[in-house]
CSV table of C-alpha atoms and ligand atoms in Angstrom, one decimal:
chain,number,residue,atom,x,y,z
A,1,UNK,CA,-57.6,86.8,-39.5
A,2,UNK,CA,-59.5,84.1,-37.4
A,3,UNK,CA,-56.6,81.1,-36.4
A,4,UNK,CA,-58.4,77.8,-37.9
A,5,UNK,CA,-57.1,74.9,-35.7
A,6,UNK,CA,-56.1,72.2,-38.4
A,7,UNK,CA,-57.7,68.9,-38.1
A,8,UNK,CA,-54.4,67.3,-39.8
A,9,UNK,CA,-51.3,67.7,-38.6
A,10,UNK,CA,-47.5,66.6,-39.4
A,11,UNK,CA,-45.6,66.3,-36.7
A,12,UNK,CA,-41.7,66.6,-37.6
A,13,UNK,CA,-38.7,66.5,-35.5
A,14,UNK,CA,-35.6,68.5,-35.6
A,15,UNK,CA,-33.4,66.1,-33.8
A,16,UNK,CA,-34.4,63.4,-35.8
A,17,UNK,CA,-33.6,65.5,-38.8
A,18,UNK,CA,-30.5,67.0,-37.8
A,19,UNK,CA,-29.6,63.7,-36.6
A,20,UNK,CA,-30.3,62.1,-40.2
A,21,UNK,CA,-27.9,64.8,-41.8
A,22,UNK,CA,-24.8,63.8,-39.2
A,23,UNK,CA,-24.6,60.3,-39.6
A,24,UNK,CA,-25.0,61.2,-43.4
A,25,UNK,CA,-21.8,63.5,-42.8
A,26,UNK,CA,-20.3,61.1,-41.1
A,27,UNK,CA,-21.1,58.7,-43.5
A,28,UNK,CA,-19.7,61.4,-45.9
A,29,UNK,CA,-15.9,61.1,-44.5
A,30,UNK,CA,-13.9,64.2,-46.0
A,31,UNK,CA,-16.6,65.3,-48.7
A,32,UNK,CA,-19.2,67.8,-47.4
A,33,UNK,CA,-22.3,67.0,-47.2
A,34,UNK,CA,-25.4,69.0,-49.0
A,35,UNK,CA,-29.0,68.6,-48.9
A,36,UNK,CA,-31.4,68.0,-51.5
A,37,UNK,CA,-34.7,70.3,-50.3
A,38,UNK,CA,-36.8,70.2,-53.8
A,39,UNK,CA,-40.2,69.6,-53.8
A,40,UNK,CA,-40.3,71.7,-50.6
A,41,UNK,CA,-38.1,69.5,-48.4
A,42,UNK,CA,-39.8,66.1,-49.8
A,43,UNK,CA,-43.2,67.5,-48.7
A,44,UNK,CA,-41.9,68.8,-44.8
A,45,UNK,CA,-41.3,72.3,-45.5
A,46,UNK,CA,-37.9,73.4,-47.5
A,47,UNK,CA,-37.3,76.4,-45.9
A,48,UNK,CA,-37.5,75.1,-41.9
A,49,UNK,CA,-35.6,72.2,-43.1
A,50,UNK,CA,-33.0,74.5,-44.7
A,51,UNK,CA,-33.0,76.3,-41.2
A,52,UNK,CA,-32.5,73.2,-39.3
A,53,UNK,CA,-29.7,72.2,-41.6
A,54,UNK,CA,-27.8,75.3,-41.6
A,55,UNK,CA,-28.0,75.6,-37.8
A,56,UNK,CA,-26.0,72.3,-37.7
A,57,UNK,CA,-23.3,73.0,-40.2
A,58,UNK,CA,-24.8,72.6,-44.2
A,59,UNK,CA,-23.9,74.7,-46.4
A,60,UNK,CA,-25.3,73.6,-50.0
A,61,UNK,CA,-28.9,73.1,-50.5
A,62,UNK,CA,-30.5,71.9,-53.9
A,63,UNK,CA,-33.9,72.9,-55.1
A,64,UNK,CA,-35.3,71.8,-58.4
A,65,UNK,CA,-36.2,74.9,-59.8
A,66,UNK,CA,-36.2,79.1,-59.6
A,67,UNK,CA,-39.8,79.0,-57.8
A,68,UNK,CA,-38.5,76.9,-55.7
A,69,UNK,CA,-35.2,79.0,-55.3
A,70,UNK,CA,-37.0,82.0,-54.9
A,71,UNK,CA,-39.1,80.8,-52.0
A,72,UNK,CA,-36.4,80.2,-49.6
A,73,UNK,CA,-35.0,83.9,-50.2
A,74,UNK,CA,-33.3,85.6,-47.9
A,75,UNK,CA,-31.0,82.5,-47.7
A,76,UNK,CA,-29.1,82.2,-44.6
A,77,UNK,CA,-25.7,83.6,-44.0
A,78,UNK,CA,-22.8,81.3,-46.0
A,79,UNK,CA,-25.1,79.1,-47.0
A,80,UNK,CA,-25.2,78.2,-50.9
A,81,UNK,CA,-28.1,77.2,-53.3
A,82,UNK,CA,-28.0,75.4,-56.4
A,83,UNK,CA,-31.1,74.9,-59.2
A,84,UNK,CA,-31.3,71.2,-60.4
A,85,UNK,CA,-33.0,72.2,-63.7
A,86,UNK,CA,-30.5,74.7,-64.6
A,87,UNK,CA,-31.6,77.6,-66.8
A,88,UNK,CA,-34.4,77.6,-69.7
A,89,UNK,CA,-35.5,80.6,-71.4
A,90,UNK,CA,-37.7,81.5,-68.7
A,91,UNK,CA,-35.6,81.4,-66.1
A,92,UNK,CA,-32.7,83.9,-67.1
A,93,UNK,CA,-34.6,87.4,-64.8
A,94,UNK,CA,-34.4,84.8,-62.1
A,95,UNK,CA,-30.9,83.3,-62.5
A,96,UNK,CA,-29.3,87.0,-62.9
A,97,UNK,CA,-30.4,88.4,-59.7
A,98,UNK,CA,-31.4,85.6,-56.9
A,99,UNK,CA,-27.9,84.1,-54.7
A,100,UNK,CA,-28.3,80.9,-56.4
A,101,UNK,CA,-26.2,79.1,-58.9
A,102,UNK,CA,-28.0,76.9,-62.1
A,103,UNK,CA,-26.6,73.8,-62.5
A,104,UNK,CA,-26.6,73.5,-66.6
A,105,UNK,CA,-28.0,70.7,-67.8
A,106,UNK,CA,-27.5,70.3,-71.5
A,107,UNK,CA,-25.2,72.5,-74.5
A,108,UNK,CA,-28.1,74.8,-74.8
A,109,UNK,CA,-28.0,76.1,-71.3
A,110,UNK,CA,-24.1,76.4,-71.2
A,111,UNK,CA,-25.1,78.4,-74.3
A,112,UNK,CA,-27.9,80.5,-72.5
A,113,UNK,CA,-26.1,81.0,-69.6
A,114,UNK,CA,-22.4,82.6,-71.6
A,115,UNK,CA,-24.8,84.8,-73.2
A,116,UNK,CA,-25.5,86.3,-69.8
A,117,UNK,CA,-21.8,86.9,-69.9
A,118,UNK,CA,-21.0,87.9,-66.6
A,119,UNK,CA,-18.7,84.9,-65.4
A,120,UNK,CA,-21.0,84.3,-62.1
A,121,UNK,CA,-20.4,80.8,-61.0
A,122,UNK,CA,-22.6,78.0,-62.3
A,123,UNK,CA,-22.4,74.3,-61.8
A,124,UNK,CA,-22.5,71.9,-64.6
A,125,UNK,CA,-24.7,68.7,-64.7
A,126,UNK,CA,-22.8,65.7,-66.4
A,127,UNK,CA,-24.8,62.4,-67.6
A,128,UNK,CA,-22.6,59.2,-66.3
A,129,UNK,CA,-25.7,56.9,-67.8
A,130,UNK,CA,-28.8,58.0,-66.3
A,131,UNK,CA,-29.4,59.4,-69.4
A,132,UNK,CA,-32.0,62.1,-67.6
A,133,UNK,CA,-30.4,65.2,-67.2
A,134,UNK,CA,-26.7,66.6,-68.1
A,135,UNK,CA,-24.1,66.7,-70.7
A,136,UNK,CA,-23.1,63.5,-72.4
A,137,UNK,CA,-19.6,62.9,-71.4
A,138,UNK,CA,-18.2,63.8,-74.9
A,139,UNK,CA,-19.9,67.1,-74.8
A,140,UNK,CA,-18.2,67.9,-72.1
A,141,UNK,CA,-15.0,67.2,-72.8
A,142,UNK,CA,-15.4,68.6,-76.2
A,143,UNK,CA,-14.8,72.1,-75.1
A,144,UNK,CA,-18.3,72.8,-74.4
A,145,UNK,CA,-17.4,74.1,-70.9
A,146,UNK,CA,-14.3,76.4,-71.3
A,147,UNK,CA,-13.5,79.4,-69.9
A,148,UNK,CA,-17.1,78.6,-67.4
A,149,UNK,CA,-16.4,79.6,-63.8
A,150,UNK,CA,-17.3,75.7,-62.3
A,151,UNK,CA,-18.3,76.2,-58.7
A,152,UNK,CA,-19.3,71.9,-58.9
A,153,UNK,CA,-19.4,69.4,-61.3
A,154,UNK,CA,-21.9,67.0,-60.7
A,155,UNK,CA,-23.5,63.4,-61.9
A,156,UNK,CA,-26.0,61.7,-60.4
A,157,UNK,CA,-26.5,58.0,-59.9
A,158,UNK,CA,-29.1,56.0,-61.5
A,159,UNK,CA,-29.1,52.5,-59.5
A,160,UNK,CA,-27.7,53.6,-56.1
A,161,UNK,CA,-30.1,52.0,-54.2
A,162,UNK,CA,-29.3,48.7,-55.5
A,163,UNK,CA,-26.1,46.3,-55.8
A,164,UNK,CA,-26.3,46.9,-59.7
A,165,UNK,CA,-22.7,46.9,-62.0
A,166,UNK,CA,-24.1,50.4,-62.8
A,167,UNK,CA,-22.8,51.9,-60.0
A,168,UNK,CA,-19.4,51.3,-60.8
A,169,UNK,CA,-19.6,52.0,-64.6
A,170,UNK,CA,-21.1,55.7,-63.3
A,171,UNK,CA,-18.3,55.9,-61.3
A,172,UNK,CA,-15.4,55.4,-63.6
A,173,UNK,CA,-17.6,57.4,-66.0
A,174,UNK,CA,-17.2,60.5,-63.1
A,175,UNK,CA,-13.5,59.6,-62.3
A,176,UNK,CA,-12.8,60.1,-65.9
A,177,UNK,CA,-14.6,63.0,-66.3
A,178,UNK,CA,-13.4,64.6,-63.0
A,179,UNK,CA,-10.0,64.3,-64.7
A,180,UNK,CA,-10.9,66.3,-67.6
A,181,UNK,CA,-12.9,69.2,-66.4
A,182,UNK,CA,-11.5,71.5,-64.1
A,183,UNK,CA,-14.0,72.5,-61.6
A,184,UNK,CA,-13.8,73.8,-57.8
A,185,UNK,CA,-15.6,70.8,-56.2
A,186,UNK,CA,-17.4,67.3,-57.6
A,187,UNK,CA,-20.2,65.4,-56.6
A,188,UNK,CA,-22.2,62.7,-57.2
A,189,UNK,CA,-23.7,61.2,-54.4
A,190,UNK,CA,-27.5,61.0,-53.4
A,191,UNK,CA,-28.8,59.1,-49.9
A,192,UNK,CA,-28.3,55.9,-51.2
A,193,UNK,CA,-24.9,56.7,-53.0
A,194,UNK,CA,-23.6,57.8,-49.5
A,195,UNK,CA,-24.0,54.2,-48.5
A,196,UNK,CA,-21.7,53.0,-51.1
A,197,UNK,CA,-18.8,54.0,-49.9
A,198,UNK,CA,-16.5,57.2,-49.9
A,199,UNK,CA,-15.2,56.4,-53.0
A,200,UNK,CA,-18.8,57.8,-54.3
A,201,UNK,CA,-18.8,61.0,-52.1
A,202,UNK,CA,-15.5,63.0,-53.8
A,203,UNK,CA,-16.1,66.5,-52.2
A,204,UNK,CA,-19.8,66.8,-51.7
A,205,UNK,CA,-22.8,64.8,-51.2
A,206,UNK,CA,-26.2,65.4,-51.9
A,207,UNK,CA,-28.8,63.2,-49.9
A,208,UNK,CA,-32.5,63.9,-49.8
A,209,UNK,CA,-34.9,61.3,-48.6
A,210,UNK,CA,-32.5,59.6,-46.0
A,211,UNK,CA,-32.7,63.3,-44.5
A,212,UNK,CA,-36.2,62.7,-44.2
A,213,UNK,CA,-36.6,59.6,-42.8
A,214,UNK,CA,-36.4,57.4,-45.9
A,215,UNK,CA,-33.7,54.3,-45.9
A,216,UNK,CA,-32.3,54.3,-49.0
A,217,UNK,CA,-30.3,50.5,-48.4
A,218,UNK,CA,-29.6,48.7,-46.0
A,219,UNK,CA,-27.0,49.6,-44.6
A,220,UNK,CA,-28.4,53.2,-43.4
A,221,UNK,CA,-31.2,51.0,-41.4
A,222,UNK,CA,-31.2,51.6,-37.7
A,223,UNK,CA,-28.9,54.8,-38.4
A,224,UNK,CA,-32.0,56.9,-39.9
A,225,UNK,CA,-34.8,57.8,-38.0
A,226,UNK,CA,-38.1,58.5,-39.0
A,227,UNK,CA,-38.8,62.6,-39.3
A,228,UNK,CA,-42.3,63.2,-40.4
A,229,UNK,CA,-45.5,61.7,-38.3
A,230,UNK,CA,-49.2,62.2,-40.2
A,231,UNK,CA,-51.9,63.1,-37.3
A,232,UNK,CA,-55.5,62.9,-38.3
A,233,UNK,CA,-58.2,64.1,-35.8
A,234,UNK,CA,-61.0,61.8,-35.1
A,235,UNK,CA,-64.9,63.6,-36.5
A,236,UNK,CA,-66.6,60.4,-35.4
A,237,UNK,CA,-66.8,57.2,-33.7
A,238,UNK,CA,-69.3,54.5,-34.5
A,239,UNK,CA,-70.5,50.8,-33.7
A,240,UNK,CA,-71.2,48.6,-36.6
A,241,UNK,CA,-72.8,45.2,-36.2
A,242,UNK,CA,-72.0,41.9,-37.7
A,243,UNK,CA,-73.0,42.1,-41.1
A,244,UNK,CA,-72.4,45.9,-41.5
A,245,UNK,CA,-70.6,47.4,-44.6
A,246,UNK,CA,-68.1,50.0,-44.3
A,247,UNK,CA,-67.3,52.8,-47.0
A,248,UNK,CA,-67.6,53.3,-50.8
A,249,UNK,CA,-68.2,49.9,-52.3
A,250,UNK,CA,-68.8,47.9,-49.0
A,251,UNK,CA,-65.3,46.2,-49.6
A,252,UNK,CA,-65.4,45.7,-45.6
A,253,UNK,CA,-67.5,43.6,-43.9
A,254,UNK,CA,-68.2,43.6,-40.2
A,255,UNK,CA,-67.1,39.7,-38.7
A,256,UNK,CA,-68.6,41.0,-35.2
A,257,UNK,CA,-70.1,44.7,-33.4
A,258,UNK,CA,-67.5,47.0,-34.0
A,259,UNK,CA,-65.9,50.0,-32.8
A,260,UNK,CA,-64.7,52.4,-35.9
A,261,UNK,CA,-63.3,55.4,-35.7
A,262,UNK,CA,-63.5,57.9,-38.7
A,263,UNK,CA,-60.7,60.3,-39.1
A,264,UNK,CA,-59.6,63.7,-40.8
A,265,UNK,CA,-57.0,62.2,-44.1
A,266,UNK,CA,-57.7,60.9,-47.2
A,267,UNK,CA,-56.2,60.5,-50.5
A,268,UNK,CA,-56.7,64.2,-51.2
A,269,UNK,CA,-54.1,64.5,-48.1
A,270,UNK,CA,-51.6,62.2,-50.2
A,271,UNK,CA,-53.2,59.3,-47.9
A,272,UNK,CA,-54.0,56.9,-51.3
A,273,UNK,CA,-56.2,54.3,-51.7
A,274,UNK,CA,-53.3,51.7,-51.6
A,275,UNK,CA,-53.6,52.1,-47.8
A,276,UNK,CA,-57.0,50.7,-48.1
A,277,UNK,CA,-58.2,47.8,-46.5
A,278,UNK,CA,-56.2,46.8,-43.7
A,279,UNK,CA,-52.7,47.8,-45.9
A,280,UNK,CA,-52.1,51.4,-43.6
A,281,UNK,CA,-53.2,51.5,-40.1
A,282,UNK,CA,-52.7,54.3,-37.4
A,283,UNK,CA,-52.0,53.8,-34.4
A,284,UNK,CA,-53.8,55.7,-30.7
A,285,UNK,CA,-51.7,56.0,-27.6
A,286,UNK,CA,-49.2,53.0,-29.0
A,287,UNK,CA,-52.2,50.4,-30.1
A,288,UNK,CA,-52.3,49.6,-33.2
A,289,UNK,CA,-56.0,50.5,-35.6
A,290,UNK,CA,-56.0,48.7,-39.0
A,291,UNK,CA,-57.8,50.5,-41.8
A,292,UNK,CA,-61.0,49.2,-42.9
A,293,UNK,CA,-62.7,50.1,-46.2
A,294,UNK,CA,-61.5,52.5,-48.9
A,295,UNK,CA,-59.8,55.5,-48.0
A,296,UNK,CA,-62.0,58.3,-49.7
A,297,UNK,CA,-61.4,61.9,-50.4
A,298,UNK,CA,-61.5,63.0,-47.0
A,299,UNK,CA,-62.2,60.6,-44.7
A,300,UNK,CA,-60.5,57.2,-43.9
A,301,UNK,CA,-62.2,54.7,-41.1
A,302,UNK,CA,-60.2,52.8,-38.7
A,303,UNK,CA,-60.9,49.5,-36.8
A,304,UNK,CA,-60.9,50.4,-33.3
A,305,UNK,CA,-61.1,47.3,-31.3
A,306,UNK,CA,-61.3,47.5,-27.8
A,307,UNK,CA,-59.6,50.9,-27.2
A,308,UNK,CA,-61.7,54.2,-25.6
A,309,UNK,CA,-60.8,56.5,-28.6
A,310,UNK,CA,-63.4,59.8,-28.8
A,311,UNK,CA,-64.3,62.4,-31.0
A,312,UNK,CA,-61.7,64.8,-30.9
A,313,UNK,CA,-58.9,62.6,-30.2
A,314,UNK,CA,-55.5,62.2,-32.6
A,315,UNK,CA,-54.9,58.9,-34.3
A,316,UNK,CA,-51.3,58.9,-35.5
A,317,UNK,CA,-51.1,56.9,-38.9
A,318,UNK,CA,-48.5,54.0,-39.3
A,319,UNK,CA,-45.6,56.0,-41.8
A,320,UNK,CA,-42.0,54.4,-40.6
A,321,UNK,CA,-41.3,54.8,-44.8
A,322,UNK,CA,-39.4,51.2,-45.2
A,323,UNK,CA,-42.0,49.4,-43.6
A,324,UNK,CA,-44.8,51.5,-45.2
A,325,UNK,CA,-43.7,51.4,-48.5
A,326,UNK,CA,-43.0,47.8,-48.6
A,327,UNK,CA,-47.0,47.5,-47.6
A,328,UNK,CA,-48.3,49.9,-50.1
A,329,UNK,CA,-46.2,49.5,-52.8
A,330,UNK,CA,-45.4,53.3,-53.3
A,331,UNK,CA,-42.0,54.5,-53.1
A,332,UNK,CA,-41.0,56.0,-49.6
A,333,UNK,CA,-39.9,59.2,-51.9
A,334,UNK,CA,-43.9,59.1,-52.8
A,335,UNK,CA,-44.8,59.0,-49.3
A,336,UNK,CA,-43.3,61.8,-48.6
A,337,UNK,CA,-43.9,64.0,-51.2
A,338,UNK,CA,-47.3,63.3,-51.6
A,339,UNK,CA,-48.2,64.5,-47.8
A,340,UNK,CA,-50.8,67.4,-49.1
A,341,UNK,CA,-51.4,70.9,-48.6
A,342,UNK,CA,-54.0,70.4,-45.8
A,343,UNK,CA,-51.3,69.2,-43.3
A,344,UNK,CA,-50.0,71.5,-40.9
A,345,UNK,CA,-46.5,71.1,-40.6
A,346,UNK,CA,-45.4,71.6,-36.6
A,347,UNK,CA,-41.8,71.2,-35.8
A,348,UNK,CA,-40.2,69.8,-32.4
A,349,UNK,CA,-37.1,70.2,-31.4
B,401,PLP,C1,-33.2,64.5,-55.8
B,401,PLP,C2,-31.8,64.5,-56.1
B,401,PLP,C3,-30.8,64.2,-55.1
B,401,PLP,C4,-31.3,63.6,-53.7
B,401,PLP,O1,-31.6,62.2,-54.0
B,401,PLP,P1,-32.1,61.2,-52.8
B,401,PLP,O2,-32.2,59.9,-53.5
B,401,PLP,O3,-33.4,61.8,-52.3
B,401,PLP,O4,-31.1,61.2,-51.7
B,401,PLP,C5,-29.5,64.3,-55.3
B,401,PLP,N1,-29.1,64.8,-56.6
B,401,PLP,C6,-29.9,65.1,-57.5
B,401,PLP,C7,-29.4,65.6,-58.8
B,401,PLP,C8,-31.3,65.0,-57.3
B,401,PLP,O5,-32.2,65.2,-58.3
């Protein structure tokens, strides 16, 4: 096969990643901490990621579902996997002979998953008031689980990322619960539950986007560094005149002769239209290039100023995921998972 250099690249780093997962640990006190690596590591590639992360020391990995699971097979030695969406009909060839463990989400599943009858740990999903996925509370106290070999018992927190009363109902919910239903190790804690204490962290953790680069509150800022950088080669570089319209629509308007620079990303790269019109930028050797016009498909056009940018050259688009989220108005967990097939994902180390 011919190698196709990619005009679109992601570059990630390793230290920053590793990095991420440490002060997460740390932040973790006794508890171990897991990672969540659905939606293919938040968009940068689950199974590097789950390399990196089991080269430093993780042992428990979350994926979302068996596809997902039986991607990252073989796993790596003494490392554990667990499958968010448990087991549905579907699912049972999967669940009886990949390494991984479902974590049962509702009465039918505990029911699906006895049938198989051969004792194999599972974990158990309990709802604490997310009311999204798990057991209401009374089911599982209601004999519902016995006799089920609990590897961990796990809730997960709807408001974490926010000073809301929530997070303490869910966590007297869990406390109560953890006293109830015997189980080998309990967690509920996502990124931004880490940063509510170790009172939330009980004997595992399980962030995802702070991983990645995402801060989740504040008080993981300056601690989490930014992973994943979108590169877009340049195809073309043009001068507009005063006057000149630029892009579907003509929504940008040309104040004075312009330099633009038209690169390789557009929405169908997970670049959206939200970063139109001056809202993203991308930056060439450490200068800043706003957007002008409408990101399209494909394409999206820069404002170059001054700067000798040239065909062929790499403009690095503006994604520290706080910052860029708070501009856009998408999610930093949107960001990431949104970064499209066309990328090629390089790692550093
Ligand atoms: C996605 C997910 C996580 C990770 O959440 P972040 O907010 O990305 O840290 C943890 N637990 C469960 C059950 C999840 O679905």
């Amino acid at each position: 096969m011919i190698a196709v250099p990619s005009p679109l690249r992601l570059r990630l780093l390793t230290d920053a990643l590793v990095a991420n997962w440490r002060w997460l640990a740390a932040q973790s006190g006794g508890a171990a901490c897991g990672a969540a690596i659905k939606a293919d590591g938040y968009g940068l590639g689950a199974r590097a990621v789950m390399q990196s992360l089991a080269a430093a020391g993780c042992r428990d990995f979350f994926v979302a579902t068996w596809a997902e699971a039986a991607a990252l097979m073989p796993l790596p030695p003494g490392v554990g996997l667990a499958v968010l969406h448990g087991v549905g009909a579907d699912d049972m060839a999967a669940a009886r002979t990949l390494p991984a463990r479902p974590v049962l989400c509702s009465v039918e599943q505990v029911r699906r998953w006895r049938e198989m009858g051969e004792g194999q740990p599972c974990d158990v999903m309990v709802d604490t008031g997310m009311n999204r996925l798990g057991l209401r509370a009374e089911e599982a106290a209601n004999g519902a689980l016995d006799g089920l070999a609990i590897d961990t018992l796990l809730s997960h927190l709807a408001s974490a990322d926010e000073d809301s009363a929530q997070n303490a109902r869910q966590l007297a919910a869990f406390q109560a619960i953890r006293a109830q239903i015997p189980a080998r190790r309990y967690s509920l804690a996502n990124s931004a539950g880490v940063c509510l204490g170790h009172d939330y962290a009980f004997d595992l953790t399980r962030p995802g986007l702070a991983l990645y680069g995402g801060t989740p509150r504040s008080e993981a800022a300056g601690h989490i560094s930014q992973v994943a950088f979108p590169e877009a080669r340049v195809l073309q570089v043009r001068t507009v005149e005063r006057g000149d319209t630029v892009g579907y629509g003509g929504t940008w308007r040309a104040a004075s002769r312009t330099r633009i620079v038209v690169a390789n990303i557009g929405y169908a790269d997970g670049y959206l239209r939200c970063h139109s019109g001056g809202v993203g930028f991308g930056s060439w050797q450490g200068r800043d290039l706003p957007v002008v016009g409408r990101v399209s498909m494909d394409l999206t056009a820069f404002d170059a100023g001054d700067l000798p940018i040239g065909e062929g050259d790499w403009v690095t688009l503006g994604y520290d995921l706080p910052e860029v989220a708070a501009r856009s108005g998408l999610s930093q967990y949107e960001l990431l998972t949104g970064l499209g097939a066309r990328f090629e994902r390089y790692w550093l180390t």
